Backbone as a printed PyTorch tensor [residue, N CA C, xyz], in Angstrom:
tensor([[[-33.6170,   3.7200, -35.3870],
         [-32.5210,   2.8190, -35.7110],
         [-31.2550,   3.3230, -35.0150]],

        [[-30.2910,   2.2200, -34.4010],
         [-28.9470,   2.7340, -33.8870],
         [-28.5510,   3.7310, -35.3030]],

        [[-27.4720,   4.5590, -34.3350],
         [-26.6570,   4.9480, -35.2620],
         [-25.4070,   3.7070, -35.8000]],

        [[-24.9260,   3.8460, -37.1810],
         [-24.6740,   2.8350, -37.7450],
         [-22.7810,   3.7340, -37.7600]],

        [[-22.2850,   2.3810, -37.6090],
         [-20.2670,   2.9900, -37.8640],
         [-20.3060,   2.5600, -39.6620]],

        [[-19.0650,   3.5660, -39.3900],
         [-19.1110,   4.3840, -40.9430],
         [-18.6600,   2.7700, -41.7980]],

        [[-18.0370,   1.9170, -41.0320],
         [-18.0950,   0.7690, -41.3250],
         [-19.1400,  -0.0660, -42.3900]],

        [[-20.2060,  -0.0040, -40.7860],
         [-21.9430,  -0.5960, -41.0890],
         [-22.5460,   0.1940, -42.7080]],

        [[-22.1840,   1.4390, -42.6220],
         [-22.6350,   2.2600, -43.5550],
         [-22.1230,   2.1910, -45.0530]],

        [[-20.5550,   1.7590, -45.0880],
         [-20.0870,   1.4790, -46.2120],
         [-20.2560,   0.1360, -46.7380]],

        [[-20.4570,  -1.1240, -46.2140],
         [-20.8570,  -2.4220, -46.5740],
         [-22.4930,  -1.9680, -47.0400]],

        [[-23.3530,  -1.3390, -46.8410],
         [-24.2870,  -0.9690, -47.0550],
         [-24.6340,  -0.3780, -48.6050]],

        [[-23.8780,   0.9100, -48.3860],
         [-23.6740,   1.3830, -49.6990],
         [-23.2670,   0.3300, -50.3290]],

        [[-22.0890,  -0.1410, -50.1390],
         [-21.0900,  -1.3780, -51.3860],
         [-22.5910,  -2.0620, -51.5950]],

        [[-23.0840,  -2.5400, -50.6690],
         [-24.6310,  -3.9070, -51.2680],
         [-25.6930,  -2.9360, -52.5010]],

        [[-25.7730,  -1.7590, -51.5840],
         [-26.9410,  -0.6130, -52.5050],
         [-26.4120,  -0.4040, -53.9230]],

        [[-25.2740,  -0.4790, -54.2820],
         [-24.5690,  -0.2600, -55.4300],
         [-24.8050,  -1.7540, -56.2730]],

        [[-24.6370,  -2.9460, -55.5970],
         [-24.0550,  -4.3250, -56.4520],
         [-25.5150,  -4.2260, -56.5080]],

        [[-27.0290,  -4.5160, -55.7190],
         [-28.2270,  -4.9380, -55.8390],
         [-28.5630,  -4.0630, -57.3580]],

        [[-27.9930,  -2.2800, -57.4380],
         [-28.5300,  -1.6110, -58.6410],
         [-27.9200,  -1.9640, -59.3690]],

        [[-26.9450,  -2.4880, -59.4440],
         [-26.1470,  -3.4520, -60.4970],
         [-26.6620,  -4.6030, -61.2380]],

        [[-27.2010,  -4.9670, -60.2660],
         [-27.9080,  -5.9130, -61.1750],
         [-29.4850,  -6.3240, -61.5530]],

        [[-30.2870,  -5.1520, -60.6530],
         [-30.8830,  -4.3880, -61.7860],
         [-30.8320,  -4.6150, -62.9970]],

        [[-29.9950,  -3.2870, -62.8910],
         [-29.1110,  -2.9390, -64.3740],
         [-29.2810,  -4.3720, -65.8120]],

        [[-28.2670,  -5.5260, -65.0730],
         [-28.0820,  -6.3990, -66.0840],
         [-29.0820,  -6.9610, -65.9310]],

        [[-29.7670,  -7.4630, -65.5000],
         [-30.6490,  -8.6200, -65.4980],
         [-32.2700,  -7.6050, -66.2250]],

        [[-32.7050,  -6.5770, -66.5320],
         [-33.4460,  -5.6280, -67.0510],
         [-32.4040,  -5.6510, -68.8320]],

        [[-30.9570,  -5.5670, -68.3460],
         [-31.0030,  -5.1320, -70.4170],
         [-30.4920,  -7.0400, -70.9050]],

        [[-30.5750,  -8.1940, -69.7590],
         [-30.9920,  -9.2130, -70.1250],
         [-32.3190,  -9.6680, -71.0300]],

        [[-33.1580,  -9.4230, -70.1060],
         [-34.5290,  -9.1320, -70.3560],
         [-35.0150,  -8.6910, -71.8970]],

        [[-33.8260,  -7.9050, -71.9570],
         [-34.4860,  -7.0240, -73.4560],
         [-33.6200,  -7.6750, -74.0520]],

        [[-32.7250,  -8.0940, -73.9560],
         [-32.1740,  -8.9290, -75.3070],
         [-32.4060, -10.2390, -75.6440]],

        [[-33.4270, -10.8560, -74.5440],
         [-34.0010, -12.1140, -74.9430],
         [-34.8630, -12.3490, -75.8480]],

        [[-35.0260, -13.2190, -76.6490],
         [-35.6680, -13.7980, -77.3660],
         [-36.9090, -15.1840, -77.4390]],

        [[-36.5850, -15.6940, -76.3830],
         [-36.9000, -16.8860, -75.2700],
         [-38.1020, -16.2490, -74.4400]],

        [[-39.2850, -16.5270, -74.4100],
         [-39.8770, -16.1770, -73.8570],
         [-40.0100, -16.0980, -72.2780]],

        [[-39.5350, -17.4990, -72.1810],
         [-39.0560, -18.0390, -70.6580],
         [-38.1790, -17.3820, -70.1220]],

        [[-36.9570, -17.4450, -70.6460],
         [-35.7660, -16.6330, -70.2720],
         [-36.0170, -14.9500, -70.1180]],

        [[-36.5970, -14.4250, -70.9210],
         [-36.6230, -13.1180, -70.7210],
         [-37.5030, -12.8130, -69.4580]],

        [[-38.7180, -14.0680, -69.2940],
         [-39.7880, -13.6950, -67.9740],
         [-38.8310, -13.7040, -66.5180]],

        [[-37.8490, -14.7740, -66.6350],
         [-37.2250, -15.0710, -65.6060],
         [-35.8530, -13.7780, -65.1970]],

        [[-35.3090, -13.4180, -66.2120],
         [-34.8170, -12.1060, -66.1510],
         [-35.8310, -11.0280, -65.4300]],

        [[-36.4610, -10.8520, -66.0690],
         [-37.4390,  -9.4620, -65.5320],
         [-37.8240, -10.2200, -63.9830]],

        [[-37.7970, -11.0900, -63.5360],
         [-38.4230, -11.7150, -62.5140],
         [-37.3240, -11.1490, -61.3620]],

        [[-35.8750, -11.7360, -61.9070],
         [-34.8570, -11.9050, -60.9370],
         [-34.3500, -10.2830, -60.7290]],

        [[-34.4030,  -9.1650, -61.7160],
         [-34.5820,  -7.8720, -61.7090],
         [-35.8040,  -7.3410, -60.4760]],

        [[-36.3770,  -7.9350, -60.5220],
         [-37.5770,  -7.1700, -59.9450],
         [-37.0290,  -7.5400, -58.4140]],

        [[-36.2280,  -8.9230, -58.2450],
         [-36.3860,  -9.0100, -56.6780],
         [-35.1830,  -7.9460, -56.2750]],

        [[-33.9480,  -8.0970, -57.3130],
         [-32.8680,  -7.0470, -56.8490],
         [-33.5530,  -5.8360, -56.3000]],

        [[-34.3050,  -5.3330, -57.3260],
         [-35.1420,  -4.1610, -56.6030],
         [-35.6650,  -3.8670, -55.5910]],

        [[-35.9320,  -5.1780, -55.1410],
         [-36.9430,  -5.3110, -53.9300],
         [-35.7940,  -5.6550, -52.6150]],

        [[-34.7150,  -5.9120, -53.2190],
         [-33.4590,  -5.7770, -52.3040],
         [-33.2310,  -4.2680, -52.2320]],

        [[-32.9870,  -3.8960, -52.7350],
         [-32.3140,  -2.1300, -53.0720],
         [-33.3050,  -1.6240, -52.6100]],

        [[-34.5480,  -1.7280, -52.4430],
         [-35.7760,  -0.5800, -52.1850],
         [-35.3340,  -1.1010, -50.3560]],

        [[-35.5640,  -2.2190, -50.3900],
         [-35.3900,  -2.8090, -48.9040],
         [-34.2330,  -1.9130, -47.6300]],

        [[-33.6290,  -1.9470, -48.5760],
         [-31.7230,  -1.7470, -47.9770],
         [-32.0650,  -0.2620, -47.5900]],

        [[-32.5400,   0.5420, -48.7660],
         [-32.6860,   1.8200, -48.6200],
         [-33.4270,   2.5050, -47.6240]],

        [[-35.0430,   1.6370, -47.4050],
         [-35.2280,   2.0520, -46.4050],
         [-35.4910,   1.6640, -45.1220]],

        [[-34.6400,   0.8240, -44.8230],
         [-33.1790,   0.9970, -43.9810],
         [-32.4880,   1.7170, -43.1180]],

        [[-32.5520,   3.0330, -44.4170],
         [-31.7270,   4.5050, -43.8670],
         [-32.3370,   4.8930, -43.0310]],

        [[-33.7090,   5.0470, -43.6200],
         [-34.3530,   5.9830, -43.5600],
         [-35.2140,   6.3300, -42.3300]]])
């Protein structure tokens, strides 16, 4: 991979941070549902953030 300007690298981080962010909410969504539907679709939309954040990360690597 090019080397990336510290620029490229900080919009990066900023995304790696908001994607575990919402994680975050959309997982303690999940658990506070009651709705069967709603809680599947939480854990659903969690799982892709992840799959953003796992993505981004390696990336780096």
């Amino acid at each position: 991979m090019a080397n990336l300007t510290s620029k490229e690298l900080t919009a990066i981080d900023d995304q790696l941070s908001l994607e575990e962010n919402m994680v975050k909410k959309f997982k303690l969504y999940a658990q506070t549902c009651v709705d069967p539907q709603l809680k599947t679709k939480c854990e659903q939309i969690a799982s892709r953030h992840q799959s953003h954040y796992t993505r981004l990360l390696n990336q780096l690597n």
